[in-house]
XYZ file of C-alpha atoms in Angstrom:
447
model
C 0.000 0.000 0.000
C 1.444 3.377 -0.983
C 1.482 6.220 1.501
C 0.883 9.762 0.153
C 2.305 12.433 2.437
C 1.367 16.128 2.328
C 4.645 16.853 0.467
C 3.917 14.105 -2.070
C 0.359 15.431 -2.573
C 1.638 18.976 -3.084
C 4.210 17.763 -5.619
C 1.564 15.728 -7.421
C -0.781 18.723 -7.573
C 2.043 20.964 -8.801
C 2.981 18.424 -11.456
C -0.608 18.268 -12.617
C -0.842 22.059 -12.873
C 2.458 22.225 -14.782
C 1.256 19.453 -17.103
C -1.984 21.321 -17.761
C -0.122 24.582 -18.431
C 2.279 22.846 -20.797
C -0.640 21.200 -22.601
C -2.399 24.545 -23.030
C 0.800 26.209 -24.251
C 1.502 23.409 -26.716
C -2.125 23.301 -27.860
C -2.348 27.004 -28.613
C 1.111 27.156 -30.118
C 0.067 24.394 -32.510
C -3.134 26.261 -33.323
C -1.144 29.424 -33.863
C 1.397 27.612 -36.019
C -1.387 26.125 -38.121
C -3.152 29.477 -38.255
C -0.062 31.161 -39.635
C -0.323 28.942 -42.714
C -3.617 30.590 -43.723
C -2.915 33.774 -45.626
C -5.256 36.308 -47.160
C -4.792 36.094 -50.918
C -6.213 39.489 -51.946
C -8.132 42.330 -50.312
C -11.166 40.035 -50.126
C -11.641 37.554 -47.285
C -9.982 34.224 -48.009
C -11.827 31.034 -47.035
C -10.054 27.703 -46.588
C -12.100 24.499 -46.540
C -10.460 21.273 -45.427
C -12.586 18.165 -45.706
C -12.117 15.239 -43.338
C -9.426 12.998 -44.803
C -9.025 15.412 -47.738
C -12.062 13.801 -49.367
C -13.232 15.193 -52.712
C -16.608 16.944 -52.697
C -18.322 14.994 -55.466
C -21.975 14.842 -54.419
C -24.812 17.332 -54.062
C -26.815 14.883 -51.949
C -24.292 13.667 -49.371
C -22.477 16.001 -46.992
C -18.814 15.752 -46.006
C -17.464 17.058 -42.715
C -14.952 19.865 -42.992
C -13.164 22.661 -41.166
C -13.664 26.186 -42.466
C -11.187 29.001 -41.832
C -12.010 32.561 -42.849
C -9.129 35.074 -42.960
C -10.068 38.740 -43.217
C -7.292 41.166 -42.335
C -6.165 40.500 -38.769
C -9.332 38.539 -38.041
C -9.305 34.768 -38.395
C -12.357 32.648 -37.668
C -12.288 28.862 -37.433
C -15.393 26.673 -37.714
C -15.211 22.940 -37.030
C -17.698 20.186 -37.867
C -19.107 22.094 -40.824
C -20.934 20.047 -43.462
C -20.377 20.684 -47.175
C -21.895 19.310 -50.370
C -22.459 20.401 -53.941
C -25.488 22.453 -54.981
C -27.244 23.649 -58.149
C -28.342 21.871 -61.306
C -26.495 22.740 -64.517
C -23.970 24.692 -62.441
C -23.101 21.470 -60.601
C -23.230 18.924 -63.405
C -21.845 21.005 -66.281
C -19.287 23.234 -64.564
C -15.749 22.424 -63.453
C -15.800 25.239 -60.911
C -18.419 23.851 -58.549
C -20.907 25.706 -56.320
C -21.343 24.463 -52.740
C -23.741 24.422 -49.831
C -22.478 24.774 -46.258
C -24.269 23.631 -43.118
C -22.849 24.712 -39.762
C -23.463 22.747 -36.543
C -25.172 25.771 -34.968
C -26.461 29.046 -36.434
C -23.728 31.605 -37.041
C -23.417 35.130 -38.382
C -20.940 34.105 -41.027
C -21.030 37.539 -42.664
C -21.525 39.717 -39.596
C -24.380 41.480 -37.824
C -26.008 42.866 -40.982
C -26.742 39.376 -42.206
C -28.637 36.312 -41.059
C -27.807 34.156 -38.068
C -28.205 30.809 -39.813
C -26.805 27.319 -40.221
C -27.014 27.096 -44.008
C -25.054 29.248 -46.469
C -24.175 28.958 -50.139
C -20.955 29.414 -52.087
C -21.790 30.569 -55.621
C -19.132 29.925 -58.258
C -20.464 32.364 -60.912
C -18.394 30.321 -63.335
C -20.261 30.962 -66.577
C -20.526 34.673 -65.828
C -17.223 36.164 -66.990
C -17.973 39.416 -65.128
C -18.507 37.405 -61.879
C -20.884 40.147 -60.667
C -24.334 39.462 -62.157
C -25.732 37.925 -58.961
C -24.225 40.710 -56.838
C -25.535 43.412 -59.184
C -29.030 41.939 -58.847
C -28.666 42.102 -55.047
C -28.017 45.841 -55.435
C -30.893 46.223 -57.900
C -33.270 44.504 -55.487
C -32.310 46.935 -52.740
C -32.885 49.882 -55.087
C -36.297 48.563 -56.107
C -37.235 48.049 -52.459
C -37.444 44.277 -52.120
C -37.262 43.388 -48.403
C -34.802 40.513 -48.836
C -31.973 40.352 -51.344
C -29.613 37.361 -50.969
C -26.152 38.323 -49.723
C -23.321 38.980 -52.147
C -20.014 38.913 -50.287
C -17.040 37.935 -52.450
C -14.228 35.706 -51.216
C -11.196 33.799 -52.483
C -11.675 30.069 -51.902
C -9.250 27.206 -51.266
C -10.473 23.607 -50.972
C -8.046 21.084 -49.475
C -5.114 23.384 -50.174
C -6.041 24.034 -53.809
C -7.086 27.508 -54.956
C -10.446 27.194 -56.725
C -11.266 30.807 -57.517
C -13.373 33.826 -56.711
C -16.643 32.842 -55.018
C -19.680 34.609 -53.606
C -21.036 33.817 -50.152
C -24.806 34.088 -50.255
C -27.930 33.199 -48.292
C -29.928 30.032 -48.575
C -33.536 30.900 -49.477
C -35.293 29.908 -46.243
C -37.443 31.178 -43.385
C -35.328 33.512 -41.254
C -35.842 36.969 -39.772
C -33.130 38.313 -42.093
C -33.973 36.116 -45.046
C -37.592 35.288 -45.840
C -39.341 36.764 -42.775
C -41.990 34.120 -42.100
C -42.701 31.782 -39.205
C -40.441 28.725 -39.525
C -43.128 26.347 -38.298
C -46.185 27.540 -40.212
C -45.148 30.144 -42.797
C -45.311 29.244 -46.481
C -42.299 29.472 -48.784
C -43.074 28.155 -52.259
C -41.061 27.862 -55.470
C -42.514 27.206 -58.901
C -40.972 24.056 -60.286
C -40.250 22.300 -63.544
C -39.971 18.542 -63.933
C -36.206 18.810 -63.526
C -36.206 20.390 -60.046
C -39.069 18.907 -58.052
C -38.336 18.736 -54.335
C -39.570 16.059 -51.954
C -42.576 18.166 -50.931
C -44.339 19.383 -54.043
C -47.777 19.439 -55.639
C -49.279 20.233 -59.029
C -52.487 22.227 -59.405
C -55.255 21.408 -61.862
C -53.976 24.345 -63.921
C -50.664 22.553 -64.402
C -48.544 24.663 -62.056
C -46.086 22.724 -59.888
C -44.842 24.170 -56.605
C -42.071 23.043 -54.272
C -42.918 23.628 -50.615
C -39.693 24.920 -49.047
C -41.411 25.850 -45.784
C -42.942 24.379 -43.611
C -40.268 21.710 -43.470
C -41.224 18.050 -43.648
C -41.561 17.643 -39.863
C -44.216 20.388 -39.803
C -45.887 19.477 -43.098
C -48.424 16.668 -42.967
C -50.728 15.637 -45.789
C -53.551 17.835 -44.501
C -51.357 20.915 -44.420
C -49.923 20.214 -47.882
C -53.416 19.771 -49.300
C -54.568 23.019 -47.666
C -51.725 24.938 -49.326
C -52.527 23.290 -52.656
C -56.202 24.245 -52.434
C -55.314 27.851 -51.584
C -53.015 28.070 -54.608
C -55.775 26.531 -56.740
C -58.097 29.345 -55.628
C -55.455 31.953 -56.449
C -54.956 30.528 -59.938
C -58.721 30.317 -60.473
C -59.032 33.987 -59.533
C -56.246 34.927 -61.970
C -57.896 33.161 -64.901
C -61.509 33.901 -63.973
C -63.830 36.180 -65.945
C -63.728 38.716 -63.106
C -59.968 38.566 -62.512
C -59.621 42.379 -62.384
C -62.130 42.701 -59.541
C -60.431 43.882 -56.343
C -62.689 41.704 -54.166
C -62.929 38.378 -56.014
C -60.073 38.721 -58.507
C -56.343 38.056 -58.178
C -55.736 41.094 -55.966
C -57.593 39.325 -53.170
C -54.809 36.714 -53.144
C -51.646 38.532 -54.222
C -49.695 41.249 -52.438
C -49.408 43.372 -55.570
C -46.782 45.773 -54.198
C -44.301 42.931 -53.768
C -45.356 41.319 -57.061
C -44.765 44.491 -59.073
C -41.392 45.206 -57.433
C -40.236 41.642 -58.046
C -41.616 41.458 -61.593
C -40.339 44.843 -62.829
C -36.896 44.141 -61.354
C -36.901 40.718 -63.030
C -37.689 42.271 -66.418
C -34.859 44.778 -65.922
C -32.387 41.913 -65.457
C -33.543 40.208 -68.652
C -33.280 36.913 -66.804
C -34.463 33.984 -68.925
C -35.100 31.963 -65.755
C -37.076 34.663 -63.926
C -40.418 32.974 -64.621
C -39.046 29.454 -64.313
C -38.091 29.475 -60.625
C -40.388 31.935 -58.837
C -40.296 32.328 -55.054
C -43.352 33.450 -53.089
C -44.219 33.420 -49.401
C -46.923 34.175 -46.861
C -47.755 33.678 -43.232
C -50.284 30.943 -42.588
C -53.027 33.348 -41.510
C -52.344 36.173 -43.965
C -54.719 36.738 -46.848
C -52.204 37.589 -49.570
C -49.041 35.970 -50.858
C -45.852 37.978 -51.447
C -43.239 37.590 -54.160
C -39.466 37.377 -53.948
C -36.628 37.154 -53.577
C -34.978 37.252 -56.991
C -32.618 34.342 -57.467
C -30.535 32.458 -60.049
C -29.056 35.224 -62.201
C -26.451 33.125 -64.051
C -28.134 33.781 -67.393
C -29.410 37.293 -66.719
C -28.332 40.461 -68.514
C -28.110 38.841 -71.952
C -25.754 35.986 -71.135
C -27.710 33.174 -72.757
C -27.258 31.982 -76.308
C -30.767 30.501 -76.204
C -32.513 33.863 -76.527
C -31.704 37.557 -76.168
C -34.046 39.771 -74.166
C -32.220 42.928 -75.220
C -35.381 44.023 -77.026
C -37.915 41.600 -75.663
C -39.808 40.883 -72.449
C -39.559 37.758 -70.326
C -43.359 37.748 -70.005
C -43.946 37.417 -73.751
C -40.895 35.499 -74.945
C -41.725 32.042 -76.245
C -39.961 29.762 -73.757
C -40.686 26.151 -72.896
C -41.327 24.864 -69.361
C -42.242 28.250 -67.884
C -45.909 27.887 -66.859
C -45.764 31.013 -64.689
C -45.398 32.986 -67.912
C -49.127 32.458 -68.461
C -49.842 34.123 -65.117
C -47.883 37.280 -65.946
C -49.372 37.456 -69.441
C -52.830 37.270 -67.894
C -52.054 40.039 -65.407
C -50.884 42.308 -68.237
C -54.500 42.149 -69.507
C -55.555 44.096 -66.419
C -55.257 47.875 -67.066
C -54.499 48.444 -63.378
C -51.549 46.020 -63.412
C -50.236 47.410 -66.708
C -50.309 50.970 -65.384
C -48.745 49.946 -62.060
C -45.814 48.260 -63.839
C -45.336 51.249 -66.146
C -45.480 53.707 -63.246
C -43.039 51.654 -61.158
C -40.469 51.511 -63.940
C -40.797 55.245 -64.631
C -40.350 56.016 -60.931
C -37.226 53.861 -60.771
C -35.747 55.611 -63.795
C -36.536 59.075 -62.431
C -34.954 58.027 -59.124
C -31.669 57.329 -60.928
C -31.867 53.621 -61.821
C -29.522 53.791 -64.817
C -26.834 55.782 -62.986
C -27.199 53.544 -59.928
C -26.608 50.358 -61.923
C -23.728 51.926 -63.824
C -22.030 52.985 -60.589
C -22.542 49.586 -58.995
C -21.091 47.789 -62.012
C -18.022 49.968 -61.488
C -17.828 49.449 -57.734
C -18.352 45.686 -57.877
C -15.746 45.183 -60.584
C -13.299 47.235 -58.487
C -14.038 45.230 -55.337
C -13.052 41.993 -57.083
C -10.239 43.488 -59.191
C -7.339 41.506 -57.706
C -9.440 38.448 -56.956
C -10.784 38.125 -60.507
C -7.244 38.275 -61.859
C -6.403 35.290 -59.673
C -9.645 33.602 -60.742
C -8.864 33.896 -64.434
C -5.385 32.539 -63.929
C -7.153 29.426 -62.664
C -10.065 29.417 -65.135
C -10.245 30.496 -68.764
C -11.702 33.933 -69.457
C -12.257 33.252 -73.166
C -13.804 29.780 -73.321
C -17.447 28.721 -72.845
C -18.640 26.814 -69.780
C -22.098 25.752 -71.013
C -23.163 24.914 -74.577
C -26.215 27.190 -74.321
C -24.495 30.413 -73.239
C -23.774 33.489 -75.387
C -21.515 32.739 -78.320
C -18.905 35.542 -78.422
C -16.026 35.739 -75.975
C -13.202 38.095 -75.138
C -9.575 37.706 -74.113
C -9.800 40.232 -71.266
C -12.218 41.247 -68.526
C -13.229 44.796 -69.499
C -15.147 43.877 -72.711
C -17.446 41.632 -70.636
C -18.253 44.586 -68.395
C -18.905 46.681 -71.496
C -21.309 43.996 -72.762
C -23.193 44.166 -69.459
C -23.484 47.958 -69.659
C -24.543 47.777 -73.315
C -27.396 45.427 -72.508
C -28.800 47.693 -69.796
C -28.487 50.789 -71.980
C -30.532 49.113 -74.712
C -32.891 47.053 -72.576
C -34.143 49.660 -70.083
C -35.247 52.196 -72.753
C -36.892 49.309 -74.628
C -38.802 48.288 -71.484
C -39.950 51.855 -70.874
C -41.371 52.074 -74.389
C -42.933 48.600 -74.250
C -44.474 49.133 -70.815
C -45.927 52.436 -72.023
C -47.432 50.818 -75.118
C -48.942 47.939 -73.130
C -50.359 50.286 -70.513
C -51.954 52.579 -73.110
C -53.306 49.627 -75.103
C -54.932 48.066 -72.049
C -56.447 51.413 -71.088
C -57.932 51.861 -74.577
C -59.342 48.327 -74.595
C -60.809 48.855 -71.137
C -62.442 52.132 -72.204
C -63.913 50.440 -75.268
C -65.278 47.597 -73.158
C -66.850 50.057 -70.705
C -68.492 51.995 -73.547
C -69.729 48.754 -75.109
C -71.176 47.646 -71.773
C -72.974 50.974 -71.302
C -74.345 50.800 -74.844
C -75.652 47.275 -74.316
C -77.275 48.346 -71.044
C -79.013 51.362 -72.645
C -80.281 49.241 -75.568
C -81.721 46.617 -73.247
């Protein structure tokens, strides 16, 4: 049997304390030594992602565990047990520079106090967009138009498992959140119009042929009864839109749609010339509210005349002949209402008089300057003059500036075209409405 004296106990306690101190010193010196390996590449924050076992991120269904380190000046933030997977459709399957989805173990303000406190964030590659700024420019446009939520557009330089992969954009996931889509997480509705190629687990198709993904409530709060209730409500909205009395403020579409949000979202979407604007449409409402709201704008990869499929330089998304865009029928129907036509015309004219063209021009300048050094690094890694997708615009340049000039050119042609077209549509609808009123009065007097 061993005997522990007071002196032995004191020595043992001292040894333990020294051991603990040495462990702490060694631990933090190792952390510091590792931290010193992470450098900031340009003036933008640099993000390093290290997957467990250096595994390759090759799935958009299955997450890998990773560590994420963000270096921004003297500040360095380390996040452990982060989950990462691929995201997107054509951007995932057809692009070498992959977009990603991040899921943190607990909510975090990844981008600071101005932004959401959330678990899920996205890393947009913007690979097919040689300017790299179309999504960010649309964020700025949405703010100018007055949309309440515009997905974040913070640029970074990204390394994955020690390999530089380019300039990326940290953005929000479209989800219920006080600083994203401001609806109740348990009961609020967040819907996305869907094509056959992007149906989510929770979806339904109305008798009118419109398919909607239910993004919120989540599966645990969405039983069959609730899903059917949402479907029936959307059926009623569609019936009101296509009814004989659709312009009536009591029984027509305005009883179901928050028209202020609709017009802001729609006019902004036409300004972008986004071919996918009426393909993936987000809308949301609280469970007890009477009207559904529209937004945010999303998926701007082929906006501002970047698609080889069709140019909207002198055309409108609402009347272009696209396949698999059933929501196009809705907007075309609403243009038959003189009130809607005038509201869209008036909104666009107000935006222009408030300085829309100058605002966009200045933000194209400021965004391209923000990423100046980062984009140079990006195009050392990826070609600036070769196509990414077979369906994108067909002419390419050997330097960055001509792509910016193309972007400006589109807006300088497209916005005046929209003003003229909106004016014509508004005046035409007013004339037709006046004729119909006169005809109705004549028929009444004859009878």
